[in-house]
mmCIF file of C-alpha atoms in Angstrom:
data_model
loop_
_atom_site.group_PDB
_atom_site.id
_atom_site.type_symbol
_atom_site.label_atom_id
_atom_site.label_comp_id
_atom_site.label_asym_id
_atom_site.label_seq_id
_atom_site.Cartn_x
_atom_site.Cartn_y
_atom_site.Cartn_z
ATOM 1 C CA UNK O 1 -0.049 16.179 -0.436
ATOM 2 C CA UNK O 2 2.426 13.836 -1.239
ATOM 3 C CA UNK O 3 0.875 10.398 -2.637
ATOM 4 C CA UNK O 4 2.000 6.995 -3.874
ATOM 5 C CA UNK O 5 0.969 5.859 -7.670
ATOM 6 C CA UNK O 6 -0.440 3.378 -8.967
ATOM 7 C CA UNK O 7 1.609 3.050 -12.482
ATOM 8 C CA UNK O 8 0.707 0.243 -15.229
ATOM 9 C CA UNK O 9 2.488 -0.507 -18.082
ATOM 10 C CA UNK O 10 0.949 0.338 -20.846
ATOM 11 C CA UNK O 11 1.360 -2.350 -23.251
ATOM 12 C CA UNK O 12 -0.303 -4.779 -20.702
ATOM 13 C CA UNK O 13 -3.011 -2.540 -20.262
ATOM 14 C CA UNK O 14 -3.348 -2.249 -23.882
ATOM 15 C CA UNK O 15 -3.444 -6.114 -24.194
ATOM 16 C CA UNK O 16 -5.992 -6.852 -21.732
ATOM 17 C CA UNK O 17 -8.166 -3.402 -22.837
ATOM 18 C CA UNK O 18 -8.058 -4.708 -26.702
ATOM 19 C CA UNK O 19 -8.759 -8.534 -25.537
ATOM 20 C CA UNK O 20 -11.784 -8.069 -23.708
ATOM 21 C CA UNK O 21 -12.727 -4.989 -26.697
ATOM 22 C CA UNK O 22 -13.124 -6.539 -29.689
ATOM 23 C CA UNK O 23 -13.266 -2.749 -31.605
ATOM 24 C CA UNK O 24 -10.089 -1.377 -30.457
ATOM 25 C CA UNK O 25 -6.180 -1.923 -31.193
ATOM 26 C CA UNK O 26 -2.702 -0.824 -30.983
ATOM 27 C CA UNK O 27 0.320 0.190 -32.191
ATOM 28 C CA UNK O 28 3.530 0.587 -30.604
ATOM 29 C CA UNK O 29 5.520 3.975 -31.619
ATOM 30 C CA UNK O 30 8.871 5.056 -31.446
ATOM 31 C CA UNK O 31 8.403 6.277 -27.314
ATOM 32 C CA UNK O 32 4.788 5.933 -27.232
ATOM 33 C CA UNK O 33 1.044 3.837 -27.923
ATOM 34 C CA UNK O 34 -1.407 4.765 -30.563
ATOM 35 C CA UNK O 35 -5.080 2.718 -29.375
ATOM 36 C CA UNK O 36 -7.838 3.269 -32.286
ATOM 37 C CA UNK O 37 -11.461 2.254 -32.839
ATOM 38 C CA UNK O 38 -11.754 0.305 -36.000
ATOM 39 C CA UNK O 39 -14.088 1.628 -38.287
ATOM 40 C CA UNK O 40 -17.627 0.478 -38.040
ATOM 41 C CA UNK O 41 -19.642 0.379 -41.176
ATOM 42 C CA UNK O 42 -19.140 2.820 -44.073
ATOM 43 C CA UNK O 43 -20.056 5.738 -41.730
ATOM 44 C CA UNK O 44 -18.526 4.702 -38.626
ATOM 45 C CA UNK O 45 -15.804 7.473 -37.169
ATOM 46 C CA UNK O 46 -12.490 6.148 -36.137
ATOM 47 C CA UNK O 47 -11.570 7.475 -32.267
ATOM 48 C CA UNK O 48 -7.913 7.180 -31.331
ATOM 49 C CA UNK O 49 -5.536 9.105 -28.989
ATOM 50 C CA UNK O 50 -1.932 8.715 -27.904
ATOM 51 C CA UNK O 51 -0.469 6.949 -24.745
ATOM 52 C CA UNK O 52 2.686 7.135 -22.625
ATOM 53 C CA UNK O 53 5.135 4.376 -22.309
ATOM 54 C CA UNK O 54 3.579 4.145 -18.601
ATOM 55 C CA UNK O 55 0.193 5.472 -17.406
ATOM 56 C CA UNK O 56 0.295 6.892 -13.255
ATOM 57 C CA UNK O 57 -2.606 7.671 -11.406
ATOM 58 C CA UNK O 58 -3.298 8.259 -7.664
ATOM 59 C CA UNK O 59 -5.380 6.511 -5.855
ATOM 60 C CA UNK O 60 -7.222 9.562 -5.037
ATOM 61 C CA UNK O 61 -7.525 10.612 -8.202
ATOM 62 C CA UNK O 62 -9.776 6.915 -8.773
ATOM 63 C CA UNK O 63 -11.978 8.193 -6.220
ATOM 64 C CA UNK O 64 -12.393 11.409 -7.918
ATOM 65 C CA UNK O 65 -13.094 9.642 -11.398
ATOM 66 C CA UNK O 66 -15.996 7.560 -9.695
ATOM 67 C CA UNK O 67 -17.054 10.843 -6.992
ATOM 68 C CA UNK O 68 -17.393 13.501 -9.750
ATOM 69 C CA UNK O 69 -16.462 12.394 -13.444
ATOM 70 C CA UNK O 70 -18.756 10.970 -16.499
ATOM 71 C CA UNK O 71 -17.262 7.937 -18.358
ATOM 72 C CA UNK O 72 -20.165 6.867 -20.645
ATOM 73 C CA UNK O 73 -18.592 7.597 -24.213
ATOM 74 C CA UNK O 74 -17.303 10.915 -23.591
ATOM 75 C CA UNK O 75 -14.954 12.339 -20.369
ATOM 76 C CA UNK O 76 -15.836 14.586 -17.990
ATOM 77 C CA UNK O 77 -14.872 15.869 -14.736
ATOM 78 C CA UNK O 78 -16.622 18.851 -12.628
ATOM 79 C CA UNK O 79 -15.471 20.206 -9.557
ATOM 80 C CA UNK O 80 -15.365 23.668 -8.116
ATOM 81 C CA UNK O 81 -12.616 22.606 -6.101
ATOM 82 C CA UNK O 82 -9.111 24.061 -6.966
ATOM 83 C CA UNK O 83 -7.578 21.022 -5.339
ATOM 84 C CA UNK O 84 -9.902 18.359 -7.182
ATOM 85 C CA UNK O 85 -9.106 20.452 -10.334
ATOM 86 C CA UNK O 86 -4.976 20.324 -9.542
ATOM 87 C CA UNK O 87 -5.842 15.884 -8.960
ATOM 88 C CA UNK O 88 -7.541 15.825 -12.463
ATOM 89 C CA UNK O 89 -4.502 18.014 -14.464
ATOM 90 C CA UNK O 90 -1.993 16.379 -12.909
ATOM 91 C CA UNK O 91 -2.807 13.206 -14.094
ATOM 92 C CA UNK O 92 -4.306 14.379 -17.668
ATOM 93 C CA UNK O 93 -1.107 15.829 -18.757
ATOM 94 C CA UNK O 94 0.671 12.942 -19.061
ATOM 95 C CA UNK O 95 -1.111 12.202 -22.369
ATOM 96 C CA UNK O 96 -1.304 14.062 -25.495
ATOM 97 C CA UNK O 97 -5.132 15.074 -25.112
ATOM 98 C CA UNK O 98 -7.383 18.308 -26.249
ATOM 99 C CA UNK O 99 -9.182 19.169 -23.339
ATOM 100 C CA UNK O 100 -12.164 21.480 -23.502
ATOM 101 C CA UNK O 101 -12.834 23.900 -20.378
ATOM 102 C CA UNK O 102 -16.436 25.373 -19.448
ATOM 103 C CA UNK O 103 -17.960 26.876 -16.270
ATOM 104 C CA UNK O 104 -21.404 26.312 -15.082
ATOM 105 C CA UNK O 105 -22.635 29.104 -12.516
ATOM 106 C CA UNK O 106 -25.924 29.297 -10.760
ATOM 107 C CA UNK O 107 -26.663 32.805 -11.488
ATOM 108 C CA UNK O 108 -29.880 33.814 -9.988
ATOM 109 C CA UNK O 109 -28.199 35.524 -6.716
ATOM 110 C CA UNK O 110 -25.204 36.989 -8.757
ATOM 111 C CA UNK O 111 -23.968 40.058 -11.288
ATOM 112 C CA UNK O 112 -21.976 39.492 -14.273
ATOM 113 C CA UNK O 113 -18.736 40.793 -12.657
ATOM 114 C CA UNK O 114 -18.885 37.486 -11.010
ATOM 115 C CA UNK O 115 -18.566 35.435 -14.575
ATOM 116 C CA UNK O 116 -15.774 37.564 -15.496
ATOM 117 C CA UNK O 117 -13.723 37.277 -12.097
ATOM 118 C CA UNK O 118 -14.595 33.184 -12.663
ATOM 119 C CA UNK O 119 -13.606 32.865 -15.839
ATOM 120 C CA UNK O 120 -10.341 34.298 -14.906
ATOM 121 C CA UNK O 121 -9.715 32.665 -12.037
ATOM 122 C CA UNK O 122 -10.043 29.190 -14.038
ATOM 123 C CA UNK O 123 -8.099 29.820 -16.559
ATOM 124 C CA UNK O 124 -5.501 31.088 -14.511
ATOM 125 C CA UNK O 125 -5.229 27.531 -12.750
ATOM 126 C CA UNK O 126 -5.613 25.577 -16.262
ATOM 127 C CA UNK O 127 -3.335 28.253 -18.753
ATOM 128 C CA UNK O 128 -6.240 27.266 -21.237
ATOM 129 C CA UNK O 129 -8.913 29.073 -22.732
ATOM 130 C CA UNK O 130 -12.541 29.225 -21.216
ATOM 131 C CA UNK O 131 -14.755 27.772 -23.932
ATOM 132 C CA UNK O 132 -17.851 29.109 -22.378
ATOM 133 C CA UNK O 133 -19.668 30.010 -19.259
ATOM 134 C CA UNK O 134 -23.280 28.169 -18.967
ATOM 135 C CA UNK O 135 -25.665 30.187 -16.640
ATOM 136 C CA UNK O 136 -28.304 28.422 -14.437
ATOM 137 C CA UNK O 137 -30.523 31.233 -13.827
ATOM 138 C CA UNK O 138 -33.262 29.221 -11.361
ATOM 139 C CA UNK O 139 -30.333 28.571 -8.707
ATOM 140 C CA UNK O 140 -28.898 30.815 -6.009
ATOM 141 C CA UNK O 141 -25.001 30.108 -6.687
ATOM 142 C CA UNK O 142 -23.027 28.912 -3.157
ATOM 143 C CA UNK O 143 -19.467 28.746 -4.888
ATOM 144 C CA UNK O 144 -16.367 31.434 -4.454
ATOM 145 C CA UNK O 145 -15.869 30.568 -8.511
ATOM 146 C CA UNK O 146 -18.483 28.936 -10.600
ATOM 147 C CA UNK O 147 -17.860 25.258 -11.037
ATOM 148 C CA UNK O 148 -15.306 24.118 -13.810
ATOM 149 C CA UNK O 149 -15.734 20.976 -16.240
ATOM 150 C CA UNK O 150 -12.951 19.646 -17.722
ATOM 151 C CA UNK O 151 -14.020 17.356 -20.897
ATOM 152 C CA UNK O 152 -12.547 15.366 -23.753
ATOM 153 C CA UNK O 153 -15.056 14.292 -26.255
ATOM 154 C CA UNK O 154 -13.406 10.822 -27.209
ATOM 155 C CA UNK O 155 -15.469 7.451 -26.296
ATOM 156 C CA UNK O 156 -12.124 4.999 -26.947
ATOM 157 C CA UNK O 157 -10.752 7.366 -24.342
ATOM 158 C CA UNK O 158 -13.391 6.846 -22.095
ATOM 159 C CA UNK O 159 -13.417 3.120 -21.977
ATOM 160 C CA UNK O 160 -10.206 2.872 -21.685
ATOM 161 C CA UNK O 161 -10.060 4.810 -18.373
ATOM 162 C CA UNK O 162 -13.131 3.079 -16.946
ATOM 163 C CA UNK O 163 -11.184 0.074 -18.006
ATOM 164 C CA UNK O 164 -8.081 1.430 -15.953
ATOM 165 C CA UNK O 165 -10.363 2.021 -13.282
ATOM 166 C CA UNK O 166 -11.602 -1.263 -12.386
ATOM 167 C CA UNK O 167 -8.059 -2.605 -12.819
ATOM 168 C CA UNK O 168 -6.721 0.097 -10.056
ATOM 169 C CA UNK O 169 -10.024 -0.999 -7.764
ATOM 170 C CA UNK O 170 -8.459 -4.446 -7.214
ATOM 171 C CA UNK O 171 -4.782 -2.895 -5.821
ATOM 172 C CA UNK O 172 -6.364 -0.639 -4.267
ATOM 173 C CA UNK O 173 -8.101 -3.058 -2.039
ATOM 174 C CA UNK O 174 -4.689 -4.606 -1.186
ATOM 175 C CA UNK O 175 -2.991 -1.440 0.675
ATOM 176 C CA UNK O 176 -4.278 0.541 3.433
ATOM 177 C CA UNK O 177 -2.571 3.587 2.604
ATOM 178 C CA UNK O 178 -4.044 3.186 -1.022
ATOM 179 C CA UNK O 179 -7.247 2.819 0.787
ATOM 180 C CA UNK O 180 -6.986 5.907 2.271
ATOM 181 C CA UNK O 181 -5.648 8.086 -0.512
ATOM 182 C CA UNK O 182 -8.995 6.711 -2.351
ATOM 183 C CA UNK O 183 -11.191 7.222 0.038
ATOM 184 C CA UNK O 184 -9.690 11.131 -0.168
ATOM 185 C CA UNK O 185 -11.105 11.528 -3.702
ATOM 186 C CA UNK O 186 -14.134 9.190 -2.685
ATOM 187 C CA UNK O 187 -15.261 11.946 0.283
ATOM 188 C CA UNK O 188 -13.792 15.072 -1.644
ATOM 189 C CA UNK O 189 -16.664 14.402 -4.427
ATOM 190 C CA UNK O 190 -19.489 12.282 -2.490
ATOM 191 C CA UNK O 191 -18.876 13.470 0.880
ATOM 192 C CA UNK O 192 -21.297 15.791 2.920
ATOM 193 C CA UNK O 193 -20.214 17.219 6.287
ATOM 194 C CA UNK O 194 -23.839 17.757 8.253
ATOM 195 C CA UNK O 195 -24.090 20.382 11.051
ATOM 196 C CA UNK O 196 -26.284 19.970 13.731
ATOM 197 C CA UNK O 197 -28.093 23.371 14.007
ATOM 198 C CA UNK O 198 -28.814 22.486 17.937
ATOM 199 C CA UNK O 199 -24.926 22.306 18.944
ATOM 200 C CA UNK O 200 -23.352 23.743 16.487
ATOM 201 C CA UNK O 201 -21.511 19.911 16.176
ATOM 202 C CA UNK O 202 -20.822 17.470 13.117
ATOM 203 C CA UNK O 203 -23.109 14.547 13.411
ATOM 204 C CA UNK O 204 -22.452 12.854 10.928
ATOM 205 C CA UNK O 205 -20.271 12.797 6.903
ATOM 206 C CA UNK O 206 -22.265 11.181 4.449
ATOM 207 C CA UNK O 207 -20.893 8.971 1.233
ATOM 208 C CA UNK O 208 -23.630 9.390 -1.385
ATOM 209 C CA UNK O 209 -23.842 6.131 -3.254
ATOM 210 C CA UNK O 210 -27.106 5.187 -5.513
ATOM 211 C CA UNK O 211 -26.162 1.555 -5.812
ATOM 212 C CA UNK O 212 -26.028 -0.386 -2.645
ATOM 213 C CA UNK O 213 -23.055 -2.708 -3.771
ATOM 214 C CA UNK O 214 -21.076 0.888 -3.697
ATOM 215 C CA UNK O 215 -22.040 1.503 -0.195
ATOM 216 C CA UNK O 216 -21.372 -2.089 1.043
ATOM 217 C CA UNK O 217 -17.562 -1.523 -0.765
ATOM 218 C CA UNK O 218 -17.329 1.726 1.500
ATOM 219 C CA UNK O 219 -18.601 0.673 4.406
ATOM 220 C CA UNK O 220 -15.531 -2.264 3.699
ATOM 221 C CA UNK O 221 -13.098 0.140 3.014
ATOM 222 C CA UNK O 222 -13.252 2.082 6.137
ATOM 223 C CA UNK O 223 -13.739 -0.716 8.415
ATOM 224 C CA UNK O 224 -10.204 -1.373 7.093
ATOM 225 C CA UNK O 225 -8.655 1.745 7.766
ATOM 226 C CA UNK O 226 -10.072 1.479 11.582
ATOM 227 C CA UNK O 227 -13.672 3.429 10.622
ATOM 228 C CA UNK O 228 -16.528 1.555 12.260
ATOM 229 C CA UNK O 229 -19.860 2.226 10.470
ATOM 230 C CA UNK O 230 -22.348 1.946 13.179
ATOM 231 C CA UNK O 231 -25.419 3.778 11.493
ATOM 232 C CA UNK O 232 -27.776 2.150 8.552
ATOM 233 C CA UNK O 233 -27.477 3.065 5.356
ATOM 234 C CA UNK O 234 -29.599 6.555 4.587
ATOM 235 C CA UNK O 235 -31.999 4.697 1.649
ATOM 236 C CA UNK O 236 -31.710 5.439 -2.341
ATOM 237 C CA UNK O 237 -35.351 7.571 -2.621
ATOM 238 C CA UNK O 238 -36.610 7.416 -6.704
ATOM 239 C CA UNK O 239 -38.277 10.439 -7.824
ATOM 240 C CA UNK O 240 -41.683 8.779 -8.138
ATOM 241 C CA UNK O 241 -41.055 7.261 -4.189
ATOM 242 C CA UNK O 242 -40.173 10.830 -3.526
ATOM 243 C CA UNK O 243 -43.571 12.455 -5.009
ATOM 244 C CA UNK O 244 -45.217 9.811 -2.636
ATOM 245 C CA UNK O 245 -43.310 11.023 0.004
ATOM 246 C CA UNK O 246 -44.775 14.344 -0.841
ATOM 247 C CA UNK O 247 -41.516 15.990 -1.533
ATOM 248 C CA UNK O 248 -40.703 19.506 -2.920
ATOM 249 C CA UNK O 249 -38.089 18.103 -5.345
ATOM 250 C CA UNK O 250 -38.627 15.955 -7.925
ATOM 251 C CA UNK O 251 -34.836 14.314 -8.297
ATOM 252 C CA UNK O 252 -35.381 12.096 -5.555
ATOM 253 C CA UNK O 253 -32.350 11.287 -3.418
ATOM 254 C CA UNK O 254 -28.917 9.278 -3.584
ATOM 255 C CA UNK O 255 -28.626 6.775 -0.837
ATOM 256 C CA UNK O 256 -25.184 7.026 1.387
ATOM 257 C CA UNK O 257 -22.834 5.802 4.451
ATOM 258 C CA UNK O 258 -23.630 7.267 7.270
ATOM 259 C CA UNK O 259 -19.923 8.142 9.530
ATOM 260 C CA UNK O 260 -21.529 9.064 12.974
ATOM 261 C CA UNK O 261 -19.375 8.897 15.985
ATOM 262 C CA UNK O 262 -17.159 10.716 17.646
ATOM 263 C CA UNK O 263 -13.449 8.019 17.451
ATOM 264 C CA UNK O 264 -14.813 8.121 13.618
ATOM 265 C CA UNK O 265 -14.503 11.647 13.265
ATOM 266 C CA UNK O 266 -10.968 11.632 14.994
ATOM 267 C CA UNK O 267 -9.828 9.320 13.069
ATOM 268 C CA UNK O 268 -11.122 11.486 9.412
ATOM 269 C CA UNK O 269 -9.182 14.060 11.612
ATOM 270 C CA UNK O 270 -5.969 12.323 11.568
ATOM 271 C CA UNK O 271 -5.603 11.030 8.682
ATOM 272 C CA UNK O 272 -6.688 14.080 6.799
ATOM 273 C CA UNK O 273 -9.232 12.115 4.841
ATOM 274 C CA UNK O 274 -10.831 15.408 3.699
ATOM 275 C CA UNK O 275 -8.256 17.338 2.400
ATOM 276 C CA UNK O 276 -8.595 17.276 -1.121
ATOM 277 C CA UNK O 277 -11.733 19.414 -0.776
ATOM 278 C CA UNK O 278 -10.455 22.379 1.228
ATOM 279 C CA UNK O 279 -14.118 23.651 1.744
ATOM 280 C CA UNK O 280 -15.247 20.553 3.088
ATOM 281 C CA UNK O 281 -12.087 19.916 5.387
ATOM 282 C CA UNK O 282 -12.501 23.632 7.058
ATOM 283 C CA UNK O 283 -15.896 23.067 7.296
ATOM 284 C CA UNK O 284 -15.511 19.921 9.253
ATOM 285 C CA UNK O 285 -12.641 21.176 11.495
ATOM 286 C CA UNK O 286 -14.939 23.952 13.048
ATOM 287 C CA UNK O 287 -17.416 21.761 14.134
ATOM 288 C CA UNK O 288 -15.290 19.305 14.751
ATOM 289 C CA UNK O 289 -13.711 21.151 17.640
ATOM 290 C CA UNK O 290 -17.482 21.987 19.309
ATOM 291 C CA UNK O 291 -17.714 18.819 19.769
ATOM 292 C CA UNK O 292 -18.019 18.005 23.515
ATOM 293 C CA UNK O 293 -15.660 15.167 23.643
ATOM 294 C CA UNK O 294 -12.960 16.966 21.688
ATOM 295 C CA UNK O 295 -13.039 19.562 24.396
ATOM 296 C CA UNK O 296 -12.796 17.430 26.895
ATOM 297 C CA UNK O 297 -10.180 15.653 24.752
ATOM 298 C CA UNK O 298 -8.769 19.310 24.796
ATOM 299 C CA UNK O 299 -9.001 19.371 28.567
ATOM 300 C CA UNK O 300 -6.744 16.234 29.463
ATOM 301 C CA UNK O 301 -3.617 18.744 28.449
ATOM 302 C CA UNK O 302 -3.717 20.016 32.194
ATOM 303 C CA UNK O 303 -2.442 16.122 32.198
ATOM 304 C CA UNK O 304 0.559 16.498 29.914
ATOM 305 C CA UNK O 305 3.917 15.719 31.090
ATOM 306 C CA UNK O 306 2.070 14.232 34.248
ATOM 307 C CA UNK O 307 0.977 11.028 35.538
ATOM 308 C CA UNK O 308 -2.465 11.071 37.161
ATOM 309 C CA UNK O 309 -5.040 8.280 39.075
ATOM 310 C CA UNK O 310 -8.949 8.042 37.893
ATOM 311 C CA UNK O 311 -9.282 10.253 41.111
ATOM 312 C CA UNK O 312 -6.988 13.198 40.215
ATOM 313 C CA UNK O 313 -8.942 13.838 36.445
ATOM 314 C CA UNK O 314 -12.786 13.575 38.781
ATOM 315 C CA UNK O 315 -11.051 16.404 41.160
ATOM 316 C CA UNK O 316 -9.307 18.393 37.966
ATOM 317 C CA UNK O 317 -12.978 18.477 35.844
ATOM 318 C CA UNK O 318 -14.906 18.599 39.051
ATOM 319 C CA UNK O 319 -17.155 15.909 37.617
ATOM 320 C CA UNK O 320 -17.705 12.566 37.962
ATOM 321 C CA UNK O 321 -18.906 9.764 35.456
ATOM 322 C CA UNK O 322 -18.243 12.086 31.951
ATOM 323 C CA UNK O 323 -14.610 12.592 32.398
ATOM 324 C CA UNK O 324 -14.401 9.307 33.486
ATOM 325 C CA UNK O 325 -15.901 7.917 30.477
ATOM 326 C CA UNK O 326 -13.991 9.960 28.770
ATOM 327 C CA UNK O 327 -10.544 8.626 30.325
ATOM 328 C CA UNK O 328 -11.412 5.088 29.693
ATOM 329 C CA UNK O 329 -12.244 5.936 26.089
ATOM 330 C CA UNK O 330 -8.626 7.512 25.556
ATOM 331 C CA UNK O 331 -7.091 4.290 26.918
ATOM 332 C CA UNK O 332 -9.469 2.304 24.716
ATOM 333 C CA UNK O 333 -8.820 4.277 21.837
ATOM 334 C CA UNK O 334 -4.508 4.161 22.416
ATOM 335 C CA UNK O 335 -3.986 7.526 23.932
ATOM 336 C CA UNK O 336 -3.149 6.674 27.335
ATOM 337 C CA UNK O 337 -0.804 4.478 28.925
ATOM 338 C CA UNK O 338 -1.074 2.885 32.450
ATOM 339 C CA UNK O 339 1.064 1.287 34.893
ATOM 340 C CA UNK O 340 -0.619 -0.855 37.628
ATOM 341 C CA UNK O 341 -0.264 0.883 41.128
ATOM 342 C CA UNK O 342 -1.947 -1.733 43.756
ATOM 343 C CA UNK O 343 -5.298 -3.609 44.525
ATOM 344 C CA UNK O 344 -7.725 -1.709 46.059
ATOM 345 C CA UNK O 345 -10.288 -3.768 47.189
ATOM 346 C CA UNK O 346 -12.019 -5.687 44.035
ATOM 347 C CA UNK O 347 -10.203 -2.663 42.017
ATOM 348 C CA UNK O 348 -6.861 -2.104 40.350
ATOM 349 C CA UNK O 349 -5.621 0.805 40.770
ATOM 350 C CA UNK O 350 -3.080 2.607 38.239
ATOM 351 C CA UNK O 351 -1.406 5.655 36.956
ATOM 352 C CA UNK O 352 -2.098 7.336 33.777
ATOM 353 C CA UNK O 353 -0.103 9.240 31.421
ATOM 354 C CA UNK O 354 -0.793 10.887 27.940
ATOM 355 C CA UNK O 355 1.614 9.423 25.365
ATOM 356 C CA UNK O 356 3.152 10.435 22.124
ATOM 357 C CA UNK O 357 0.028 9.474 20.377
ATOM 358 C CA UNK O 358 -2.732 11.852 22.535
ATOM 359 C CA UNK O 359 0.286 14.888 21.890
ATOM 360 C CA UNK O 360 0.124 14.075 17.970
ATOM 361 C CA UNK O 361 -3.493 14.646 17.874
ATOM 362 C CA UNK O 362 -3.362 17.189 20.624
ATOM 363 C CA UNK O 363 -0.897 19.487 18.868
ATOM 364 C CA UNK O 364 -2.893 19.175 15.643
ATOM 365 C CA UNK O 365 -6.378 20.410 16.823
ATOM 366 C CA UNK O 366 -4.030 22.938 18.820
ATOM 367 C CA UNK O 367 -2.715 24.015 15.597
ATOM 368 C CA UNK O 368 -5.261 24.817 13.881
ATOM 369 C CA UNK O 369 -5.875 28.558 15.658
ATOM 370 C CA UNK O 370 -9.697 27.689 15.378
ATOM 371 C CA UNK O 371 -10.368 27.043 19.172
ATOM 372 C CA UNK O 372 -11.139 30.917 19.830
ATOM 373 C CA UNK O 373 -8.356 31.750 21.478
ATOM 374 C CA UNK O 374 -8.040 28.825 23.824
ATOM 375 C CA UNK O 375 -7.596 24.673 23.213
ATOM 376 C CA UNK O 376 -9.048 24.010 26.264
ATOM 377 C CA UNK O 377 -13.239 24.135 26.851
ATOM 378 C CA UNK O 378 -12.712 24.845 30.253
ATOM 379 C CA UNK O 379 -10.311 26.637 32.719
ATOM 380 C CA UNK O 380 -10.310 25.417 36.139
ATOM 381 C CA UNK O 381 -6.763 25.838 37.087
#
C-alpha cells in the first residue's frame, strides 16, 4: 500500500515540543537530536532518546496511534494484525529505540503448541526476541496468532509523539487523500464490521469512540471523503449505567459512528478503507457481495458495452420498481451516463450506458473470486 508522509523537521518540532514543555530540551548532534528530561529533584530520573534529522509518519499510521496505542508516560501499541504490526515498525525504525515485544493470548480454548507456533510467528515478522507470552486463561482466544504489543518504556518519548500527533491532526484535515489514509488506521483499530445473522449482509461498520468530540471529528472526516453518516451515534454506556441496564458485563460500552448504507459501503469498497486490517477487509467483502443491491449492481453487466432505455433493464430483470430504483441510483451515484432520446408525453426519455466508472467497480467485486462462481445474482439470459 503505497502512502504519502507526513515528514516534520525535527528541529521545529523540537522547538515547539520544548516551548510548550517546560522539562524537556535539546541538543543538536553531528547527523542527529538528543531531547532529555531535566532532572527533577534529587531523585528524579533523566529520560532521553535520539532523533533523526527528519521524523515521517503516515497518516495511517496516526490513526493507528489513536485506534490501538497507549501514550500516557510509556508507549505501547497492540495489534494482532500483521499489517498494523508492519505500519508500527516501519515507522519505529527510523529512531534509535529499544523496543520490548510480548504476546497476550486468551488461552482457555487452546494447547500450548499454540504459544509456541505464536511466539514464532512474531518474532519472525519483528527479528526480535519474544520477552514473554501473558496467558488470559478466562477467555476463549479468536486470533490465528495471539496478539503482539510492541512497547518502549520512555515517558519523554511518549509526549513527544502525542505531541507529533496533534501537530499531524491539523494537516491531516487539509488533504482528502490524507483523510483517507487516516481513516485506514482509524477503522483498522476501532472499526467493527456487523453481520446481520437474517441475510447474511453487512449492516452496518462501527467507529468506537468514548468521547463524543471524537465521533463528531469522524463523522467530519467522512462526510469529506463523500461518506454520509445517516444513523445516530450508538451511546457511550458506563459500567454502573450498564449494571442498570442489567447487563452481563461489567466494562460497559464505547460509544461509535454508525456507517449504514449501502453507497457508504461502496464507497469503503473503493477506496479500500479497510485494508490495513486484512481480517476485517475479507470479512467485509463477503458480506458485502450478499448484499441485494450489489447483486443487482452485479446484474447491470448484461448492460455492458450496451446502451439501454428504463424499459429494456424492467424487461431484462423481469421486475418493475427495484431495478428501477436501482438504475436511478447508479445515475445518482455517477455510474451511468445518459443521452436525451425524445419527450414522451410529460417524460424524457433517454438512453443509458455504463461508463468507465460502473466497470472500475464492476471489475473489482468481479475480481475478487468470492461471488461463488458467478458475479451475477441472477441469470436470465
Amino acid at each position: 500500500m503505497k502512502e504519502n508522509l507526513i515528514i516534520f523537521n525535527t528541529e521545529d518540532i523540537l522547538k515547539n515540543f520544548c516551548n510548550s514543555n517546560n522539562n524537556y530540551f535539546y541538543k543538536k548532534l553531528e547527523n542527529s537530536f538528543l531531547l532529555e528530561k531535566k532532572k527533577m529533584g534529587r531523585y528524579g530520573g533523566i529520560s532521553s532518546f535520539i532523533l533523526p534529522n527528519s521524523i515521517k509518519i503516515k497518516p495511517s499510521t496516526i490513526g493507528l496511534i489513536i485506534g490501538e496505542g497507549y501514550l500516557k508516560n510509556i508507549f505501547v501499541i497492540a495489534s494482532c494484525s500483521k499489517e498494523i504490526i508492519d505500519n508500527m515498525l516501519e515507522f519505529l525504525s527510523q529512531f534509535n529505540i529499544d523496543l520490548k515485544f510480548y504476546i497476550e493470548i486468551a488461552s482457555k480454548n487452546i494447547n500450548y503448541s499454540f504459544v509456541n507456533k505464536s511466539r514464532s510467528f512474531w518474532k519472525g515478522i519483528t527479528k526480535r526476541y519474544i520477552e514473554k507470552v501473558r496467558l488470559r486463561n478466562n477467555f476463549n482466544n479468536t486470533t490465528e496468532h495471539g496478539t503482539l504489543h510492541i512497547c518502549y518504556y520512555n515517558v519523554t518519548f511518549s509526549k513527544l509523539l502525542k505531541f507529533i500527533v496533534i501537530k499531524s491532526l491539523n494537516i491531516i484535515e487539509k488533504s482528502n487523500q490524507f483523510i483517507i489514509d487516516y481513516l485506514k488506521g482509524i477503522l483498522a483499530g476501532e472499526g467493527n464490521v456487523n453481520v446481520k445473522k437474517k441475510t447474511n449482509c453487512v449492516y452496518m461498520i462501527r467507529i468506537s469512540a468514548t468521547k463524543e468530540l471524537d465521533r463528531s471529528r469522524y463523522k467530519e472526516l467522512l462526510e469529506k471523503i463523500g461518506i454520509k453518516i445517516t444513523c445516530k451515534d450508538m451511546p457511550t454506556i458506563s459500567k454502573e449505567e450498564g449494571k442498570k441496564l442489567g447487563w452481563k458485563t461489567d466494562k460497559g460500552r464505547a460509544g461509535a459512528v454508525i456507517i449504514s448504507r449501502w453507497e457508504n459501503f461502496l464507497k469503503i469498497l473503493t477506496i479500500d478503507l479497510l485494508e490495513l486490517n486484512k481480517d476485517k477487509q475479507d470479512k467485509f467483502i463477503k458480506y458485502f457481495v450478499n448484499n441485494k443491491f450489489t447483486k443487482q449492481f452485479l446484474d447491470f453487466q448484461y448492460f455492458i458495452d450496451k446502451k439501454f432505455t428504463m424499459k429494456d433493464a424492467q424487461v431484462a430483470f423481469n421486475l418493475r420498481a427495484r431495478y428501477v430504483n436501482r438504475l436511478k441510483t447508479l445515475e445518482r451515484l455517477g455510474y451511468l451516463n445518459k443521452e436525451f432520446i425524445r419527450k414522451f408525453g410529460n417524460n424524457n426519455m433517454y438512453l443509458y450506458i455504463l461508463n468507465k466508472k460502473y466497470l472500475e467497480v464492476y471489475n473489482k467485486l468481479n475480481n475478487l473470486n468470492r461471488l461463488d462462481g458467478s458475479p451475477s445474482s441472477k441469470s436470465n439470459f
